[in-house]
């Protein structure tokens, strides 16, 4: 079974621009979570989408947004990019069946550099 | 904040067992212990998880103390490809709560 895929893998933008990252979950997985990883803050949770609805949100400004489509694919958008948004953006998918614990599986990430 | 404490780094000789400790003294009864690893800025890789019984899969074994306040991840025969940052995470076992990552343990496997 194919794993989580993320596109693009690398991206370079300039301050003030916006960017859209894409995530395709493992087949059959219905939940997609997004994380940001920086050297200073480590791995931090951004938000989770399930059934096309945001279910949970981390402590990030409104410039960070996302959505999920009916096929469970997800996109995240960052508007008005700042230098501090340079990071590895990770997507994780899970079954979200609502029974017991739900393991998240990560994609390879998108490396965003803001100049 | 992460609810776990791990040593910042460890070394292990290739072919030997790597034993990675984790303290989670405030763990609640409905919280699981998860382990992930991250190899050089790739996406974190799920290894194993458990509630209170010891668990084993093809990658590793997880030993949880009886009081559940600490655990040990065991890689039985470490190889150079096991060099990575290992994260121990405590997480509520219902729904899809976010993973809260600490700084993890940087394991270096030495030839």
CSV table of C-alpha atoms in Angstrom, one decimal:
chain,number,residue,atom,x,y,z
A,1,UNK,CA,0.0,0.0,0.0
A,2,UNK,CA,1.4,3.4,-0.9
A,3,UNK,CA,2.4,5.7,1.9
A,4,UNK,CA,1.5,9.3,2.5
A,5,UNK,CA,2.7,11.5,-0.4
A,6,UNK,CA,3.4,15.2,-0.2
A,7,UNK,CA,4.0,17.7,-3.0
A,8,UNK,CA,6.1,19.5,-3.8
A,9,UNK,CA,9.1,18.2,-1.9
A,10,UNK,CA,11.0,21.5,-2.0
A,11,UNK,CA,9.8,25.0,-2.4
A,12,UNK,CA,11.4,28.4,-2.4
A,13,UNK,CA,9.3,31.6,-1.9
A,14,UNK,CA,9.9,35.2,-1.0
A,15,UNK,CA,8.5,37.1,1.9
A,16,UNK,CA,4.9,38.3,1.3
A,17,UNK,CA,4.0,35.5,-1.1
A,18,UNK,CA,1.6,32.7,-0.4
A,19,UNK,CA,2.1,29.0,-0.8
A,20,UNK,CA,-0.1,25.9,-1.0
A,21,UNK,CA,1.2,22.4,0.0
A,22,UNK,CA,-0.6,19.2,-0.9
A,23,UNK,CA,-0.9,15.9,1.0
A,24,UNK,CA,-2.4,12.6,-0.2
A,25,UNK,CA,-3.1,10.2,2.7
A,26,UNK,CA,-2.7,6.4,2.7
A,27,UNK,CA,-5.6,4.8,0.9
A,28,UNK,CA,-8.5,4.4,3.2
A,29,UNK,CA,-7.3,6.9,5.8
A,30,UNK,CA,-9.8,9.6,6.5
A,31,UNK,CA,-7.9,12.0,8.8
A,32,UNK,CA,-5.0,14.3,7.8
A,33,UNK,CA,-2.9,16.2,10.3
A,34,UNK,CA,-0.3,18.8,9.5
A,35,UNK,CA,2.9,19.6,11.5
A,36,UNK,CA,5.6,22.2,11.2
A,37,UNK,CA,9.2,21.4,12.1
A,38,UNK,CA,11.8,24.1,12.7
A,39,UNK,CA,15.2,23.9,14.4
A,40,UNK,CA,14.1,26.3,17.1
A,41,UNK,CA,10.6,25.0,17.9
A,42,UNK,CA,10.9,21.4,16.9
A,43,UNK,CA,7.8,19.5,15.6
A,44,UNK,CA,4.6,21.4,16.3
A,45,UNK,CA,1.0,20.5,15.4
A,46,UNK,CA,-0.8,22.8,13.0
A,47,UNK,CA,-4.3,21.3,12.5
A,48,UNK,CA,-6.2,18.2,11.7
A,49,UNK,CA,-8.9,17.6,9.1
A,50,UNK,CA,-11.5,14.8,9.1
A,51,UNK,CA,-14.5,14.5,6.9
A,52,UNK,CA,-13.6,17.8,5.2
A,53,UNK,CA,-13.8,19.7,8.5
A,54,UNK,CA,-11.1,21.1,10.7
A,55,UNK,CA,-11.3,19.1,14.0
A,56,UNK,CA,-8.4,20.4,15.9
A,57,UNK,CA,-6.0,23.4,15.7
A,58,UNK,CA,-2.6,24.2,17.1
A,59,UNK,CA,-1.3,27.6,18.2
A,60,UNK,CA,-0.5,29.2,14.9
A,61,UNK,CA,-1.7,32.5,13.4
A,62,UNK,CA,-4.6,32.7,10.9
A,63,UNK,CA,-2.1,32.9,8.0
A,64,UNK,CA,-2.0,29.1,8.2
A,65,UNK,CA,-5.1,27.4,6.9
A,66,UNK,CA,-6.0,24.2,5.3
A,67,UNK,CA,-8.8,22.2,3.8
A,68,UNK,CA,-9.7,18.6,3.0
A,69,UNK,CA,-11.4,17.3,-0.1
A,70,UNK,CA,-14.0,14.5,-0.3
A,71,UNK,CA,-11.3,12.0,-1.3
A,72,UNK,CA,-9.5,12.9,1.9
A,73,UNK,CA,-6.6,14.7,0.2
A,74,UNK,CA,-5.6,17.8,2.0
A,75,UNK,CA,-4.0,21.1,1.2
A,76,UNK,CA,-2.5,23.7,3.6
A,77,UNK,CA,-2.0,27.3,2.7
A,78,UNK,CA,0.3,29.9,4.2
A,79,UNK,CA,-0.4,33.5,3.2
A,80,UNK,CA,1.9,36.5,3.6
A,81,UNK,CA,5.0,34.4,4.1
A,82,UNK,CA,7.5,35.4,6.7
A,83,UNK,CA,11.1,34.4,7.1
A,84,UNK,CA,10.2,32.4,10.2
A,85,UNK,CA,7.9,30.2,8.1
A,86,UNK,CA,10.9,28.4,6.6
A,87,UNK,CA,10.4,24.9,7.9
A,88,UNK,CA,9.7,21.3,7.0
A,89,UNK,CA,6.0,20.8,6.7
A,90,UNK,CA,4.8,17.3,7.5
A,91,UNK,CA,1.5,15.6,6.8
A,92,UNK,CA,0.3,12.6,8.7
A,93,UNK,CA,-2.7,10.4,7.9
A,94,UNK,CA,-4.7,8.0,10.1
A,95,UNK,CA,-7.8,5.9,9.9
A,96,UNK,CA,-9.8,7.9,12.4
A,97,UNK,CA,-12.3,5.1,13.0
A,98,UNK,CA,-13.1,6.4,16.5
A,99,UNK,CA,-12.2,3.2,18.3
A,100,UNK,CA,-9.3,3.3,20.7
A,101,UNK,CA,-6.0,4.8,19.7
A,102,UNK,CA,-5.4,6.0,16.1
A,103,UNK,CA,-1.8,5.8,14.7
A,104,UNK,CA,-0.6,8.6,12.5
A,105,UNK,CA,1.7,7.8,9.6
A,106,UNK,CA,3.9,10.6,8.2
A,107,UNK,CA,4.8,11.6,4.7
A,108,UNK,CA,8.3,12.7,3.6
A,109,UNK,CA,7.5,16.4,4.1
A,110,UNK,CA,7.8,19.6,2.1
A,111,UNK,CA,10.8,21.8,2.7
A,112,UNK,CA,9.8,25.4,2.4
A,113,UNK,CA,12.4,28.1,2.3
A,114,UNK,CA,11.3,31.8,2.5
A,115,UNK,CA,13.8,34.3,1.2
B,1,UNK,CA,4.6,20.6,26.4
B,2,UNK,CA,5.8,17.1,26.0
B,3,UNK,CA,5.0,14.8,28.9
B,4,UNK,CA,8.1,12.7,28.5
B,5,UNK,CA,11.7,13.0,29.4
B,6,UNK,CA,14.4,11.3,27.3
B,7,UNK,CA,18.2,11.5,27.3
B,8,UNK,CA,19.4,13.9,24.5
B,9,UNK,CA,21.8,11.4,23.0
B,10,UNK,CA,23.0,7.8,23.1
B,11,UNK,CA,25.6,5.7,21.3
B,12,UNK,CA,25.2,2.0,20.4
B,13,UNK,CA,27.6,-0.4,18.7
B,14,UNK,CA,26.4,-1.9,15.5
B,15,UNK,CA,24.9,-5.4,16.1
B,16,UNK,CA,24.2,-4.7,19.7
B,17,UNK,CA,20.8,-4.0,21.3
B,18,UNK,CA,19.9,-0.4,21.6
B,19,UNK,CA,17.9,0.4,24.7
B,20,UNK,CA,16.3,3.8,24.7
B,21,UNK,CA,14.7,4.9,28.0
B,22,UNK,CA,11.7,7.3,28.4
B,23,UNK,CA,10.2,8.7,31.6
B,24,UNK,CA,6.5,9.6,31.7
B,25,UNK,CA,5.8,9.9,35.4
B,26,UNK,CA,2.5,11.8,34.9
B,27,UNK,CA,0.9,9.4,32.5
B,28,UNK,CA,-2.8,8.9,32.8
B,29,UNK,CA,-4.6,5.6,32.7
B,30,UNK,CA,-6.0,6.2,29.2
B,31,UNK,CA,-2.8,7.4,27.7
B,32,UNK,CA,-0.7,5.3,25.4
B,33,UNK,CA,3.1,5.4,24.9
B,34,UNK,CA,4.1,5.9,21.2
B,35,UNK,CA,7.5,5.8,19.7
B,36,UNK,CA,8.5,7.4,16.4
B,37,UNK,CA,11.9,8.0,14.8
B,38,UNK,CA,13.2,10.6,12.4
B,39,UNK,CA,16.1,9.9,10.1
B,40,UNK,CA,17.8,13.1,9.0
B,41,UNK,CA,14.9,15.4,8.2
B,42,UNK,CA,12.7,12.7,6.7
B,43,UNK,CA,9.2,12.3,8.0
B,44,UNK,CA,8.9,10.7,11.4
B,45,UNK,CA,8.5,6.9,11.1
B,46,UNK,CA,6.0,5.1,13.4
B,47,UNK,CA,7.8,2.3,15.4
B,48,UNK,CA,5.5,0.9,18.1
B,49,UNK,CA,3.0,1.8,20.8
B,50,UNK,CA,1.6,0.3,23.9
B,51,UNK,CA,-0.8,0.9,26.8
B,52,UNK,CA,0.5,-1.3,29.7
B,53,UNK,CA,1.6,-4.6,28.3
B,54,UNK,CA,4.9,-5.2,26.6
B,55,UNK,CA,4.7,-5.0,22.8
B,56,UNK,CA,6.9,-6.4,20.0
B,57,UNK,CA,6.8,-6.0,16.3
B,58,UNK,CA,9.2,-6.5,13.4
B,59,UNK,CA,11.1,-3.3,14.2
B,60,UNK,CA,11.3,-3.2,18.0
B,61,UNK,CA,10.1,-4.1,21.5
B,62,UNK,CA,8.5,-1.8,24.0
B,63,UNK,CA,8.8,-2.6,27.6
B,64,UNK,CA,6.5,-0.6,29.9
B,65,UNK,CA,7.1,-0.7,33.7
B,66,UNK,CA,4.3,-2.0,35.9
B,67,UNK,CA,3.5,1.5,37.3
B,68,UNK,CA,3.6,2.8,33.7
B,69,UNK,CA,5.9,5.7,34.7
B,70,UNK,CA,8.7,4.7,32.3
B,71,UNK,CA,9.3,2.6,29.3
B,72,UNK,CA,12.2,1.3,27.2
B,73,UNK,CA,12.3,0.9,23.4
B,74,UNK,CA,14.6,-1.9,22.4
B,75,UNK,CA,16.1,-2.3,18.9
B,76,UNK,CA,17.4,-5.9,19.2
B,77,UNK,CA,20.3,-5.7,16.7
B,78,UNK,CA,21.1,-2.1,15.8
B,79,UNK,CA,22.4,-1.2,12.3
B,80,UNK,CA,23.9,2.0,10.9
B,81,UNK,CA,20.5,2.7,9.4
B,82,UNK,CA,18.9,2.9,12.9
B,83,UNK,CA,20.9,6.2,13.5
B,84,UNK,CA,18.1,8.7,14.0
B,85,UNK,CA,16.3,10.8,16.6
B,86,UNK,CA,13.8,8.7,18.6
B,87,UNK,CA,10.7,10.3,20.1
B,88,UNK,CA,8.7,8.9,23.0
B,89,UNK,CA,5.2,10.4,23.1
B,90,UNK,CA,2.4,10.0,25.5
B,91,UNK,CA,-1.0,10.3,23.9
B,92,UNK,CA,-4.6,9.9,24.9
B,93,UNK,CA,-6.0,6.7,23.4
B,94,UNK,CA,-9.3,8.0,22.1
B,95,UNK,CA,-10.0,10.0,19.0
B,96,UNK,CA,-7.1,11.5,17.1
B,97,UNK,CA,-5.3,13.8,19.5
B,98,UNK,CA,-2.3,15.5,18.1
B,99,UNK,CA,1.2,14.1,18.7
B,100,UNK,CA,3.2,16.3,21.1
B,101,UNK,CA,6.9,15.9,20.2
B,102,UNK,CA,9.7,16.6,22.7
B,103,UNK,CA,13.3,16.8,21.7
B,104,UNK,CA,13.8,13.1,21.5
B,105,UNK,CA,17.0,11.0,21.8
B,106,UNK,CA,19.6,11.2,19.1
B,107,UNK,CA,20.8,7.6,18.7
B,108,UNK,CA,24.1,7.1,16.9
B,109,UNK,CA,24.9,3.5,15.9
B,110,UNK,CA,28.7,3.1,15.5
B,111,UNK,CA,30.4,0.5,13.3
